[in-house]
GROMACS .gro file of C-alpha atoms in nm:
model
  389
    1MET     CA    1   2.775  15.358  20.561
    2GLN     CA    2   3.094  15.319  20.358
    3ALA     CA    3   3.085  15.480  20.013
    4ARG     CA    4   3.087  15.243  19.720
    5PRO     CA    5   3.427  15.247  19.543
    6SER     CA    6   3.438  15.434  19.213
    7PRO     CA    7   3.434  15.201  18.911
    8ILE     CA    8   3.680  15.439  18.740
    9ALA     CA    9   4.039  15.390  18.855
   10SER     CA   10   4.125  15.760  18.880
   11PHE     CA   11   3.978  16.101  18.806
   12TRP     CA   12   4.219  16.167  18.518
   13GLY     CA   13   4.194  15.941  18.216
   14GLY     CA   14   4.235  15.940  17.842
   15GLY     CA   15   4.104  15.771  17.531
   16PHE     CA   16   4.235  15.644  17.199
   17GLU     CA   17   4.021  15.704  16.891
   18GLY     CA   18   3.876  15.371  16.781
   19ALA     CA   19   3.598  15.429  16.525
   20ASP     CA   20   3.564  15.136  16.286
   21HIS     CA   21   3.271  15.215  16.054
   22VAL     CA   22   3.270  15.214  15.675
   23ASN     CA   23   3.265  15.577  15.560
   24ALA     CA   24   3.046  15.714  15.282
   25ALA     CA   25   3.319  15.651  15.022
   26GLY     CA   26   3.319  15.281  15.110
   27GLN     CA   27   3.652  15.297  15.294
   28ALA     CA   28   3.674  15.075  15.601
   29VAL     CA   29   3.786  15.290  15.893
   30ASP     CA   30   4.024  15.146  16.154
   31MET     CA   31   4.139  15.438  16.366
   32HIS     CA   32   4.359  15.225  16.591
   33ALA     CA   33   4.564  15.130  16.287
   34ALA     CA   34   4.544  15.472  16.118
   35SER     CA   35   4.684  15.656  16.422
   36GLY     CA   36   4.957  15.397  16.473
   37HIS     CA   37   4.813  15.308  16.814
   38LEU     CA   38   4.790  14.939  16.733
   39GLU     CA   39   5.153  14.926  16.624
   40ARG     CA   40   5.276  15.141  16.915
   41LEU     CA   41   5.046  15.007  17.185
   42ASP     CA   42   5.323  14.955  17.440
   43GLU     CA   43   5.462  15.306  17.383
   44ASP     CA   44   5.119  15.470  17.402
   45PHE     CA   45   5.024  15.295  17.725
   46SER     CA   46   5.364  15.371  17.876
   47ARG     CA   47   5.319  15.741  17.792
   48ALA     CA   48   4.971  15.744  17.945
   49ALA     CA   49   5.093  15.583  18.267
   50ASP     CA   50   5.390  15.819  18.290
   51MET     CA   51   5.148  16.111  18.257
   52GLY     CA   52   4.964  15.987  18.568
   53LEU     CA   53   4.661  15.852  18.386
   54ARG     CA   54   4.520  15.530  18.527
   55SER     CA   55   4.216  15.466  18.307
   56VAL     CA   56   4.194  15.461  17.926
   57ARG     CA   57   3.898  15.424  17.693
   58GLU     CA   58   3.954  15.169  17.419
   59SER     CA   59   3.729  15.036  17.142
   60ILE     CA   60   3.707  14.665  17.071
   61GLY     CA   61   3.542  14.721  16.733
   62TRP     CA   62   3.249  14.494  16.652
   63ARG     CA   63   3.314  14.518  16.277
   64LEU     CA   64   3.682  14.442  16.329
   65SER     CA   65   3.610  14.147  16.559
   66GLU     CA   66   3.323  13.959  16.394
   67GLY     CA   67   3.289  13.853  16.032
   68SER     CA   68   2.985  13.769  15.821
   69GLY     CA   69   2.989  13.409  15.934
   70GLY     CA   70   2.967  13.508  16.300
   71ALA     CA   71   3.319  13.402  16.398
   72ILE     CA   72   3.450  13.628  16.677
   73ASP     CA   73   3.819  13.717  16.702
   74LEU     CA   74   3.915  13.915  17.015
   75ARG     CA   75   4.292  13.876  16.994
   76ARG     CA   76   4.342  14.248  16.936
   77ALA     CA   77   4.145  14.337  17.250
   78GLU     CA   78   4.322  14.067  17.453
   79ARG     CA   79   4.655  14.213  17.346
   80MET     CA   80   4.539  14.555  17.467
   81ALA     CA   81   4.428  14.407  17.799
   82ARG     CA   82   4.764  14.238  17.859
   83CYS     CA   83   4.955  14.554  17.771
   84ALA     CA   84   4.736  14.766  17.999
   85GLN     CA   85   4.807  14.529  18.288
   86ARG     CA   86   5.181  14.586  18.246
   87TYR     CA   87   5.133  14.958  18.303
   88GLY     CA   88   4.865  14.944  18.573
   89LEU     CA   89   4.597  15.086  18.344
   90GLN     CA   90   4.225  15.017  18.366
   91ILE     CA   91   4.060  14.985  18.025
   92LEU     CA   92   3.705  15.116  17.985
   93TRP     CA   93   3.589  14.907  17.691
   94THR     CA   94   3.364  15.023  17.408
   95LEU     CA   95   3.214  14.726  17.226
   96TRP     CA   96   3.048  14.896  16.927
   97HIS     CA   97   3.213  15.209  16.787
   98TYR     CA   98   2.988  15.269  16.481
   99GLY     CA   99   3.094  14.970  16.266
  100LEU     CA  100   2.908  14.638  16.253
  101PRO     CA  101   2.961  14.304  16.076
  102PRO     CA  102   2.923  14.325  15.696
  103ASP     CA  103   2.615  14.105  15.679
  104LEU     CA  104   2.420  14.338  15.911
  105CYS     CA  105   2.301  14.698  15.888
  106LEU     CA  106   2.151  14.957  16.121
  107HIS     CA  107   1.801  14.891  15.985
  108ASP     CA  108   1.799  14.519  16.066
  109ASP     CA  109   1.664  14.380  16.395
  110ARG     CA  110   1.894  14.080  16.358
  111LEU     CA  111   2.175  14.293  16.493
  112ILE     CA  112   2.022  14.284  16.843
  113GLU     CA  113   2.067  13.910  16.902
  114ARG     CA  114   2.404  13.907  16.725
  115PHE     CA  115   2.532  14.195  16.935
  116ALA     CA  116   2.419  14.029  17.259
  117ARG     CA  117   2.608  13.717  17.155
  118PHE     CA  118   2.917  13.927  17.082
  119ALA     CA  119   2.887  14.107  17.418
  120ALA     CA  120   2.867  13.779  17.607
  121GLU     CA  121   3.185  13.656  17.438
  122VAL     CA  122   3.361  13.981  17.525
  123ALA     CA  123   3.267  13.932  17.889
  124ARG     CA  124   3.388  13.572  17.888
  125ARG     CA  125   3.723  13.659  17.733
  126LEU     CA  126   3.807  14.000  17.878
  127GLY     CA  127   3.632  13.997  18.215
  128PRO     CA  128   3.878  13.755  18.378
  129MET     CA  129   4.168  13.974  18.262
  130ALA     CA  130   4.048  14.273  18.469
  131ASP     CA  131   4.170  14.320  18.825
  132GLN     CA  132   3.862  14.525  18.912
  133PRO     CA  133   3.500  14.498  18.790
  134PRO     CA  134   3.514  14.567  18.415
  135VAL     CA  135   3.344  14.874  18.272
  136TYR     CA  136   3.176  14.845  17.932
  137THR     CA  137   3.014  15.091  17.693
  138PRO     CA  138   2.792  14.867  17.481
  139VAL     CA  139   2.713  15.115  17.199
  140ASN     CA  140   2.912  15.436  17.168
  141GLU     CA  141   2.698  15.747  17.111
  142ILE     CA  142   2.363  15.591  17.021
  143GLY     CA  143   2.221  15.934  16.944
  144TYR     CA  144   2.504  16.031  16.711
  145LEU     CA  145   2.503  15.698  16.527
  146ALA     CA  146   2.126  15.717  16.475
  147TRP     CA  147   2.162  16.073  16.341
  148ALA     CA  148   2.450  15.970  16.114
  149SER     CA  149   2.226  15.707  15.957
  150THR     CA  150   2.007  15.990  15.823
  151GLN     CA  151   2.289  16.209  15.686
  152PRO     CA  152   2.439  16.155  15.339
  153GLY     CA  153   2.816  16.159  15.349
  154LEU     CA  154   2.882  15.988  15.681
  155LEU     CA  155   2.809  15.615  15.650
  156PHE     CA  156   2.811  15.373  15.358
  157PRO     CA  157   2.491  15.204  15.236
  158PRO     CA  158   2.299  15.013  15.357
  159ASP     CA  159   2.362  15.197  15.685
  160ASN     CA  160   2.292  15.518  15.496
  161THR     CA  161   2.179  15.637  15.154
  162HIS     CA  162   2.349  15.873  14.911
  163HIS     CA  163   2.032  16.069  14.839
  164GLU     CA  164   1.840  16.326  15.035
  165VAL     CA  165   1.509  16.235  15.199
  166SER     CA  166   1.248  16.455  15.359
  167MET     CA  167   1.303  16.591  15.708
  168GLU     CA  168   1.004  16.389  15.832
  169ASP     CA  169   1.153  16.069  15.690
  170LYS     CA  170   1.489  16.151  15.850
  171LEU     CA  171   1.330  16.199  16.191
  172LEU     CA  172   1.129  15.878  16.171
  173ARG     CA  173   1.419  15.676  16.037
  174GLY     CA  174   1.664  15.816  16.291
  175TYR     CA  175   1.435  15.748  16.585
  176GLU     CA  176   1.376  15.389  16.472
  177VAL     CA  177   1.750  15.333  16.450
  178LYS     CA  178   1.790  15.488  16.796
  179ARG     CA  179   1.531  15.249  16.941
  180ARG     CA  180   1.705  14.953  16.777
  181LEU     CA  181   2.042  15.057  16.917
  182VAL     CA  182   1.892  15.096  17.264
  183ARG     CA  183   1.747  14.747  17.239
  184ALA     CA  184   2.088  14.617  17.136
  185ALA     CA  185   2.259  14.796  17.426
  186LEU     CA  186   2.009  14.659  17.677
  187ALA     CA  187   2.047  14.308  17.533
  188ALA     CA  188   2.424  14.345  17.571
  189VAL     CA  189   2.388  14.455  17.935
  190ASP     CA  190   2.179  14.147  18.012
  191ALA     CA  191   2.415  13.914  17.827
  192ILE     CA  192   2.724  14.050  18.000
  193ARG     CA  193   2.567  14.039  18.345
  194LYS     CA  194   2.483  13.672  18.298
  195VAL     CA  195   2.851  13.604  18.235
  196ASP     CA  196   3.000  13.852  18.483
  197PRO     CA  197   2.772  14.003  18.750
  198ARG     CA  198   3.054  14.239  18.854
  199ALA     CA  199   3.034  14.435  18.529
  200ARG     CA  200   2.952  14.806  18.519
  201PHE     CA  201   2.807  14.994  18.224
  202LEU     CA  202   2.898  15.340  18.101
  203HIS     CA  203   2.649  15.472  17.846
  204VAL     CA  204   2.812  15.754  17.653
  205GLU     CA  205   2.625  16.025  17.463
  206PRO     CA  206   2.706  16.379  17.340
  207LEU     CA  207   2.598  16.656  17.578
  208CYS     CA  208   2.472  16.946  17.367
  209HIS     CA  209   2.306  17.288  17.365
  210VAL     CA  210   2.097  17.422  17.075
  211VAL     CA  211   1.962  17.775  17.031
  212ALA     CA  212   1.757  17.962  16.773
  213PRO     CA  213   1.947  18.190  16.535
  214ALA     CA  214   1.986  18.548  16.649
  215GLY     CA  215   1.674  18.752  16.571
  216ARG     CA  216   1.454  18.442  16.527
  217PRO     CA  217   1.265  18.413  16.859
  218GLU     CA  218   0.985  18.227  16.682
  219LEU     CA  219   1.226  17.931  16.661
  220ASP     CA  220   1.304  17.918  17.034
  221GLU     CA  221   1.052  17.641  17.098
  222THR     CA  222   1.176  17.436  16.802
  223ALA     CA  223   1.536  17.475  16.919
  224ALA     CA  224   1.439  17.358  17.267
  225ASN     CA  225   1.267  17.054  17.116
  226VAL     CA  226   1.572  16.965  16.905
  227ARG     CA  227   1.791  17.010  17.212
  228SER     CA  228   1.570  16.765  17.405
  229TRP     CA  229   1.652  16.486  17.159
  230GLN     CA  230   1.989  16.441  17.331
  231TRP     CA  231   1.804  16.276  17.622
  232GLN     CA  232   1.618  16.015  17.416
  233ALA     CA  233   1.877  15.735  17.428
  234TRP     CA  234   1.951  15.779  17.801
  235ASP     CA  235   1.577  15.807  17.872
  236MET     CA  236   1.509  15.475  17.698
  237LEU     CA  237   1.807  15.304  17.859
  238GLY     CA  238   1.693  15.426  18.201
  239GLY     CA  239   1.329  15.329  18.152
  240LEU     CA  240   1.205  15.691  18.159
  241ALA     CA  241   1.076  15.658  17.802
  242GLU     CA  242   0.934  15.355  17.622
  243PRO     CA  243   0.959  15.126  17.927
  244ALA     CA  244   0.851  14.832  17.712
  245LEU     CA  245   1.207  14.828  17.574
  246GLY     CA  246   1.328  14.710  17.915
  247GLY     CA  247   1.534  15.006  18.030
  248SER     CA  248   1.593  15.070  18.400
  249ALA     CA  249   1.810  15.273  18.636
  250SER     CA  250   2.015  14.958  18.688
  251ALA     CA  251   2.076  14.928  18.315
  252LEU     CA  252   2.168  15.295  18.278
  253ASP     CA  253   2.421  15.254  18.561
  254LEU     CA  254   2.684  15.520  18.469
  255VAL     CA  255   2.625  15.825  18.250
  256GLY     CA  256   2.912  15.928  18.022
  257VAL     CA  257   2.900  16.272  17.860
  258ASN     CA  258   3.098  16.385  17.555
  259HIS     CA  259   3.146  16.757  17.499
  260TYR     CA  260   3.355  16.959  17.255
  261HIS     CA  261   3.375  17.320  17.143
  262ASN     CA  262   3.124  17.250  16.863
  263SER     CA  263   2.872  17.071  17.087
  264GLN     CA  264   2.668  17.393  17.107
  265TRP     CA  265   2.516  17.531  16.787
  266GLU     CA  266   2.241  17.727  16.614
  267LEU     CA  267   1.930  17.567  16.476
  268VAL     CA  268   1.885  17.602  16.096
  269THR     CA  269   2.236  17.736  16.025
  270ALA     CA  270   2.411  17.460  16.226
  271ALA     CA  271   2.679  17.721  16.302
  272PRO     CA  272   2.871  17.642  16.623
  273LEU     CA  273   2.838  17.890  16.908
  274ALA     CA  274   3.199  18.000  16.884
  275TRP     CA  275   3.387  17.906  17.199
  276HIS     CA  276   3.703  18.096  17.104
  277LEU     CA  277   3.496  18.413  17.054
  278GLY     CA  278   3.307  18.376  17.381
  279ASP     CA  279   2.959  18.353  17.228
  280PRO     CA  280   2.730  18.464  17.515
  281ARG     CA  281   2.468  18.205  17.418
  282ARG     CA  282   2.697  17.923  17.525
  283LEU     CA  283   2.625  17.742  17.849
  284PRO     CA  284   2.905  17.630  18.086
  285LEU     CA  285   2.973  17.258  18.070
  286GLY     CA  286   2.902  17.233  18.443
  287THR     CA  287   2.551  17.366  18.387
  288LEU     CA  288   2.487  17.097  18.126
  289ILE     CA  289   2.627  16.827  18.357
  290GLU     CA  290   2.402  16.948  18.639
  291GLU     CA  291   2.104  16.926  18.404
  292ALA     CA  292   2.188  16.565  18.320
  293TRP     CA  293   2.235  16.487  18.690
  294GLN     CA  294   1.894  16.627  18.778
  295ARG     CA  295   1.739  16.409  18.510
  296TYR     CA  296   1.910  16.076  18.585
  297ARG     CA  297   2.072  16.087  18.930
  298ARG     CA  298   2.340  15.845  18.819
  299PRO     CA  299   2.720  15.870  18.867
  300MET     CA  300   2.866  16.065  18.576
  301PHE     CA  301   3.190  16.070  18.378
  302ILE     CA  302   3.320  16.319  18.121
  303ALA     CA  303   3.392  16.046  17.869
  304GLU     CA  304   3.531  16.259  17.585
  305THR     CA  305   3.658  16.614  17.571
  306GLY     CA  306   3.934  16.789  17.384
  307HIS     CA  307   4.013  17.062  17.135
  308VAL     CA  308   4.230  17.126  16.831
  309GLY     CA  309   4.540  17.329  16.761
  310SER     CA  310   4.652  17.604  16.996
  311GLY     CA  311   4.329  17.596  17.199
  312ARG     CA  312   4.391  17.258  17.358
  313ALA     CA  313   4.542  17.375  17.689
  314LYS     CA  314   4.292  17.657  17.740
  315TRP     CA  315   3.999  17.424  17.668
  316LEU     CA  316   4.126  17.165  17.917
  317CYS     CA  317   4.162  17.427  18.189
  318GLU     CA  318   3.807  17.546  18.133
  319VAL     CA  319   3.660  17.195  18.134
  320ALA     CA  320   3.860  17.102  18.446
  321ALA     CA  321   3.734  17.413  18.624
  322GLU     CA  322   3.376  17.313  18.544
  323ALA     CA  323   3.445  16.957  18.660
  324ARG     CA  324   3.585  17.089  18.987
  325ARG     CA  325   3.281  17.314  19.034
  326VAL     CA  326   3.024  17.037  18.994
  327HIS     CA  327   3.228  16.779  19.188
  328ASP     CA  328   3.380  16.982  19.472
  329GLU     CA  329   3.125  17.261  19.513
  330ALA     CA  330   2.794  17.112  19.396
  331GLY     CA  331   2.879  16.765  19.527
  332LEU     CA  332   2.778  16.574  19.215
  333PRO     CA  333   2.920  16.222  19.175
  334LEU     CA  334   3.146  16.310  18.883
  335LEU     CA  335   3.383  16.016  18.852
  336GLY     CA  336   3.642  16.162  18.620
  337LEU     CA  337   3.752  16.338  18.304
  338CYS     CA  338   3.879  16.163  17.992
  339LEU     CA  339   4.104  16.349  17.746
  340TYR     CA  340   4.013  16.239  17.394
  341PRO     CA  341   4.212  16.156  17.195
  342LEU     CA  342   4.541  16.113  17.376
  343VAL     CA  343   4.719  16.048  17.046
  344ASP     CA  344   4.631  16.259  16.741
  345ARG     CA  345   4.418  16.096  16.474
  346PRO     CA  346   4.345  16.141  16.102
  347ASP     CA  347   4.002  16.237  15.974
  348TRP     CA  348   3.748  15.958  15.915
  349ASN     CA  349   3.682  16.076  15.560
  350ASP     CA  350   4.027  16.205  15.466
  351PHE     CA  351   4.303  15.988  15.608
  352GLY     CA  352   4.566  16.239  15.499
  353ARG     CA  353   4.426  16.518  15.719
  354TRP     CA  354   4.521  16.506  16.087
  355HIS     CA  355   4.317  16.690  16.350
  356GLU     CA  356   4.603  16.816  16.571
  357SER     CA  357   4.393  16.730  16.875
  358GLY     CA  358   4.603  16.493  17.083
  359LEU     CA  359   4.818  16.526  17.390
  360TRP     CA  360   5.077  16.369  17.163
  361GLN     CA  361   5.117  16.478  16.803
  362VAL     CA  362   5.192  16.215  16.538
  363GLU     CA  363   5.436  16.246  16.251
  364PRO     CA  364   5.234  16.079  15.970
  365ALA     CA  365   5.545  15.971  15.778
  366ASN     CA  366   5.681  15.749  16.055
  367GLY     CA  367   5.424  15.745  16.338
  368MET     CA  368   5.659  15.911  16.587
  369ARG     CA  369   5.487  16.077  16.884
  370SER     CA  370   5.580  16.413  17.033
  371GLU     CA  371   5.430  16.577  17.340
  372VAL     CA  372   5.238  16.904  17.297
  373PRO     CA  373   5.421  17.111  17.562
  374ASP     CA  374   5.156  17.360  17.678
  375PHE     CA  375   4.883  17.095  17.677
  376ALA     CA  376   5.095  16.854  17.882
  377GLN     CA  377   5.198  17.126  18.126
  378ALA     CA  378   4.835  17.230  18.176
  379LEU     CA  379   4.742  16.870  18.256
  380ARG     CA  380   5.025  16.830  18.506
  381THR     CA  381   4.928  17.152  18.681
  382LEU     CA  382   4.563  17.049  18.699
  383GLN     CA  383   4.652  16.706  18.832
  384ARG     CA  384   4.839  16.862  19.124
  385GLY     CA  385   4.531  17.064  19.213
  386HIS     CA  386   4.281  16.781  19.168
  387PRO     CA  387   4.462  16.446  19.181
  388ALA     CA  388   4.160  16.224  19.233
  389ALA     CA  389   3.783  16.218  19.274
   0.00000   0.00000   0.00000
């Protein structure tokens, strides 16, 4: 039997930061504009193609594309699609990257029908522009967005509140938001499939590890329980939990995992398990990927990974080694690895502070890009050793 072609164009890909929420200070975030990506779209795609990348993650931005009256404007996304075609790039589209139209909020069931309508229009407009079956992420990081809705300082009311609530209220509120987002994602899958049966769906969530603080073994069970929350969104999407929501293996389709140096932390203190210090409590990324594979048995994709400052090249080499181990040695269907972000980006809450995390640095005064030499060289070396999945 002939193997089904991978829905991802190549093993090596990259992403452009596209969050579009309203932050806690009431500032409307548009990371495509803030990083200069929108203005330098042709240059950024040309750089990605020259680096040997053939797939890029891009955010359409529900908030940026639909107003209070329901009018949908996808001209920005269509421009991206046309530019990507010129450079032979496959775009993996994210429909909802935290922001939503101003007349809706995360605690309103009306968003489900509205989002399905938006998703159908995306499929009608962008699907015909793709040479291969389009790949969509309906809602980016359901688990993170649900958690953010319980944390003061991340989102603007009514998606959040500025006051503290009890831990019990946070857990209940966060889980209800998570269920609502799952329902919206499933409605979007159905709506898109009715328009374009070719479509594939990449559901992206953070892949994490949580441990009890040193010397607190009585918290081991609690830490394990908190760690298990990372599976809730995928479980619901895949029909393993709350089947009445309509999840199924077909809906889950592709599993995208996001992992960074601070994706492993201590319960209570929230202190990261320091990667640069080699904290022995850390688990290898490949071990976490294997755990997800055992749970879902769906093709997987490292949808976001990267580091900051001088650790970028070393981090990439470690992640690539883990990807090679689970793909080549363990035989898992790992479809690829996405560097995120390709172009540096400012902070969501402080637009004057840049993260120094990209393959290309940005000069804030004029938007000029410059390659990070050791990071770029590490990628080129890794590509020669593992050119494709």
